[in-house]
Coordinates of C-alpha atoms in Angstrom, one line a residue:
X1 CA 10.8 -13.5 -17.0
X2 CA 8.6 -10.5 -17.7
X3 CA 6.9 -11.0 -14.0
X4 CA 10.7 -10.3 -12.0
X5 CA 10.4 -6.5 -14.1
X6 CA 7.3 -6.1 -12.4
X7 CA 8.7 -7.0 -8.7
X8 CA 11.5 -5.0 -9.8
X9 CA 9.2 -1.9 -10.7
X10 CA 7.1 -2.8 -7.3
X11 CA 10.0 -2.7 -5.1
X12 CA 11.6 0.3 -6.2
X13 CA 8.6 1.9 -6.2
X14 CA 7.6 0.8 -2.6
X15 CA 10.9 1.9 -1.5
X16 CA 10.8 5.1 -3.0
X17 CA 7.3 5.8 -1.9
X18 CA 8.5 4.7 1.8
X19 CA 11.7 7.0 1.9
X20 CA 9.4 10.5 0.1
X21 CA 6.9 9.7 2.7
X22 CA 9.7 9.7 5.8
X23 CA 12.5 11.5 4.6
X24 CA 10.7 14.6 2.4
X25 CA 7.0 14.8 4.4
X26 CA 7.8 13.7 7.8
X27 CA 11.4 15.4 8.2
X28 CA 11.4 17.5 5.3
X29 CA 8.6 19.1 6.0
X30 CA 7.8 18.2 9.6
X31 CA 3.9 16.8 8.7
X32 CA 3.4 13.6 11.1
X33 CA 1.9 10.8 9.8
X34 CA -1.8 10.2 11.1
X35 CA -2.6 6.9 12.2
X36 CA -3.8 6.0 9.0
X37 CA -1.2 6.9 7.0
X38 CA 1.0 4.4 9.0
X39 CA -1.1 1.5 8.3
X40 CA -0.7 2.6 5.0
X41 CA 2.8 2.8 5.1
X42 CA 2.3 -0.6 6.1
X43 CA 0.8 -1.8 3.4
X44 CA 3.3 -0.8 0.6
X45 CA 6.2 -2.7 3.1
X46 CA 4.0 -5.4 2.7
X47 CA 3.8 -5.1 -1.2
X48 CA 7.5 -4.2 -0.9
X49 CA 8.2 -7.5 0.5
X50 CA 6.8 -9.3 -1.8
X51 CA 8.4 -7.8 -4.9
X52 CA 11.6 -8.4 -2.9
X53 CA 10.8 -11.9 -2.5
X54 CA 9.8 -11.9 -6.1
X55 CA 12.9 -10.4 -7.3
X56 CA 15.4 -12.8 -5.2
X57 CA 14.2 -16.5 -6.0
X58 CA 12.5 -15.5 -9.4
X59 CA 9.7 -17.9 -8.4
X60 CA 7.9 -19.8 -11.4
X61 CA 4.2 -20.5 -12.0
X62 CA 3.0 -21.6 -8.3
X63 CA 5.4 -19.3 -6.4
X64 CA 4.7 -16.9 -8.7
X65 CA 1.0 -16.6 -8.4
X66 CA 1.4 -17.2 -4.1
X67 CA 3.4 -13.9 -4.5
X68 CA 1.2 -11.9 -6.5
X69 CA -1.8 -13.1 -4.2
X70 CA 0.2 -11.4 -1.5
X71 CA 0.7 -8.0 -3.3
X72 CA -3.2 -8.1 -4.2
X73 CA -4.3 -8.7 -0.5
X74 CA -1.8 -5.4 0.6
X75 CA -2.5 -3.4 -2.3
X76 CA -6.4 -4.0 -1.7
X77 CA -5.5 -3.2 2.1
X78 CA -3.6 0.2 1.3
X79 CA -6.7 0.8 -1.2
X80 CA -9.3 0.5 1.7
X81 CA -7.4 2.7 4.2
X82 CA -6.4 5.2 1.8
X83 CA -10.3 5.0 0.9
X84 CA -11.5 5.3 4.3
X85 CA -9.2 8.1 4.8
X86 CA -9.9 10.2 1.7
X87 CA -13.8 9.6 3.4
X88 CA -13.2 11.3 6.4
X89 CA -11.5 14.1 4.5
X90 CA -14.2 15.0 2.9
X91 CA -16.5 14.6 6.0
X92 CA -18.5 17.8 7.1
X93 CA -16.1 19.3 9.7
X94 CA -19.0 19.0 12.4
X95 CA -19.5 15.2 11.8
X96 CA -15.5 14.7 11.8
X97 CA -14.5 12.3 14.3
X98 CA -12.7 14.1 17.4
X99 CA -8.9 13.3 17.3
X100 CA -7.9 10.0 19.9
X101 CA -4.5 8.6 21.4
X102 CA -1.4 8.4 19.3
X103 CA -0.8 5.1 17.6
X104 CA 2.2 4.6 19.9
X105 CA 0.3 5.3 22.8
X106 CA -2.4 2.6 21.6
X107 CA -0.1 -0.2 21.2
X108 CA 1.6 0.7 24.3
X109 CA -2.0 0.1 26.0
X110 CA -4.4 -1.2 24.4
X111 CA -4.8 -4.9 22.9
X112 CA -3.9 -5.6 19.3
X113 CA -7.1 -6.0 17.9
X114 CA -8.7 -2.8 19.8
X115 CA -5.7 -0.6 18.6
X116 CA -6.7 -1.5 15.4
X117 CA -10.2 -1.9 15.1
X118 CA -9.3 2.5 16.5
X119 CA -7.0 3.2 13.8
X120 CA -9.6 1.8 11.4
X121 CA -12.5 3.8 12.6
X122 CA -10.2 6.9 12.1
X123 CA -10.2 10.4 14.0
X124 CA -9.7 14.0 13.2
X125 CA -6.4 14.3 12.6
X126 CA -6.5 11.7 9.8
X127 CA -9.2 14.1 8.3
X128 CA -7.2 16.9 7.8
X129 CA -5.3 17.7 4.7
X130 CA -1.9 19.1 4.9
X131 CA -0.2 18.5 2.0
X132 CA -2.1 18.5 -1.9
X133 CA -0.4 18.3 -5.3
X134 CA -2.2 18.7 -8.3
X135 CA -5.4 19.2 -6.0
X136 CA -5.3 15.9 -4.6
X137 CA -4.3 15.3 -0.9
X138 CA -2.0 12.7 0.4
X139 CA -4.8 9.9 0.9
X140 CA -6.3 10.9 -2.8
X141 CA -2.5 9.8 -4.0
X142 CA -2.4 6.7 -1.9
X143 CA -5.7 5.7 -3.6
X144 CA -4.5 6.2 -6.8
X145 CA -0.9 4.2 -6.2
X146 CA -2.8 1.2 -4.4
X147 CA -5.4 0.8 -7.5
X148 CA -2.6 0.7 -9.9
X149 CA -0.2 -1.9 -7.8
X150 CA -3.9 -4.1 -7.2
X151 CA -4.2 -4.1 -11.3
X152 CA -0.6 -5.0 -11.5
X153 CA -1.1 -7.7 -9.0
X154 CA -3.9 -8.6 -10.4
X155 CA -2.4 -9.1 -13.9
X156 CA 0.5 -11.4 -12.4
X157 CA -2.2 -13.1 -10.4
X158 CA -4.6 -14.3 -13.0
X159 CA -2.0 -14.5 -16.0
X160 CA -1.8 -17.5 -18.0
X161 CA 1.6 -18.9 -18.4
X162 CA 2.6 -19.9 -21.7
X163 CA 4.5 -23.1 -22.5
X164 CA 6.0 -22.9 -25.8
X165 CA 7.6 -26.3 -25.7
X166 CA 5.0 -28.6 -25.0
X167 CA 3.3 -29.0 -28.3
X168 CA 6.7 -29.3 -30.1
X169 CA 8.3 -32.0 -27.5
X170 CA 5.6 -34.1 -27.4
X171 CA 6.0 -35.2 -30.9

């Protein structure tokens, strides 16, 4: 089935993307993730787990699409918080947000929805740019990965499935 390629090609990718992110950035080269960057990190687990779910039951035409809808609702949540975040990078530095609480400290004490309602509005430190490649920063990439995994959901999502055997059984 040419959709279980895809969730293979999504959850090697989310893996890969996952392990450069913590083993080459954040111990590599010792650059802490920002609030923001760990939601985003979130979100490609949460595409991750639904390739992986994709590529061990090989789900047909309803489990399918119920899978695919769940890639497209984390890739367009990756898209938006890479979005918001490539936003504030190219903020004025005087209208940048000042830089909050860590995320652990924020889940340690604040509620749920408060922590990230905070994470969301951003702050300072998700503004700066560290790392760029190609002269795009981190969040620039991010933007670019999440729109390609939404069209690839997206594809799965509204894809028609062919029956080949209908037609030639029924007579």
């Amino acid at each position: 089935m040419i959709a279980t390629r895809w969730y293979w090609l999504g959850l090697i990718g989310c893996s890969a993307l996952l392990a450069v992110a913590y083993f080459y950035f954040q111990k590599q080269l010792g650059l802490p993730p920002c609030p923001l960057c760990m939601f985003q990190r979130a979100c490609l687990v949460g595409v991750g787990f639904f390739c992986l779910v994709g590529v061990i039951f090989q789900p047909k035409k309803l489990g399918s699409k119920i899978l695919a809808f769940g890639a497209t609702v984390f890739s367009l949540l990756g898209l938006a918080i890479a979005g918001r975040q490539v936003w504030l990078q190219h903020l004025p530095k005087d209208q940048v947000p000042e830089c909050g609480p860590d995320l652990e400290f924020m889940l340690e004490s604040f509620p749920l929805s408060e922590t990230i309602q905070t994470v969301l509005s951003g702050s300072g430190e998700c503004a700066e740019v560290l790392w760029r490649f190609i002269g795009l920063s981190m969040p620039e990439w991010m933007v670019i990965i999440f729109t390609v995994m939404l069209c690839i959901s997206l594809r799965l999502l509204f894809k028609k499935e062919r029956n080949y055997f209908s037609g030639a059984l029924g007579r």
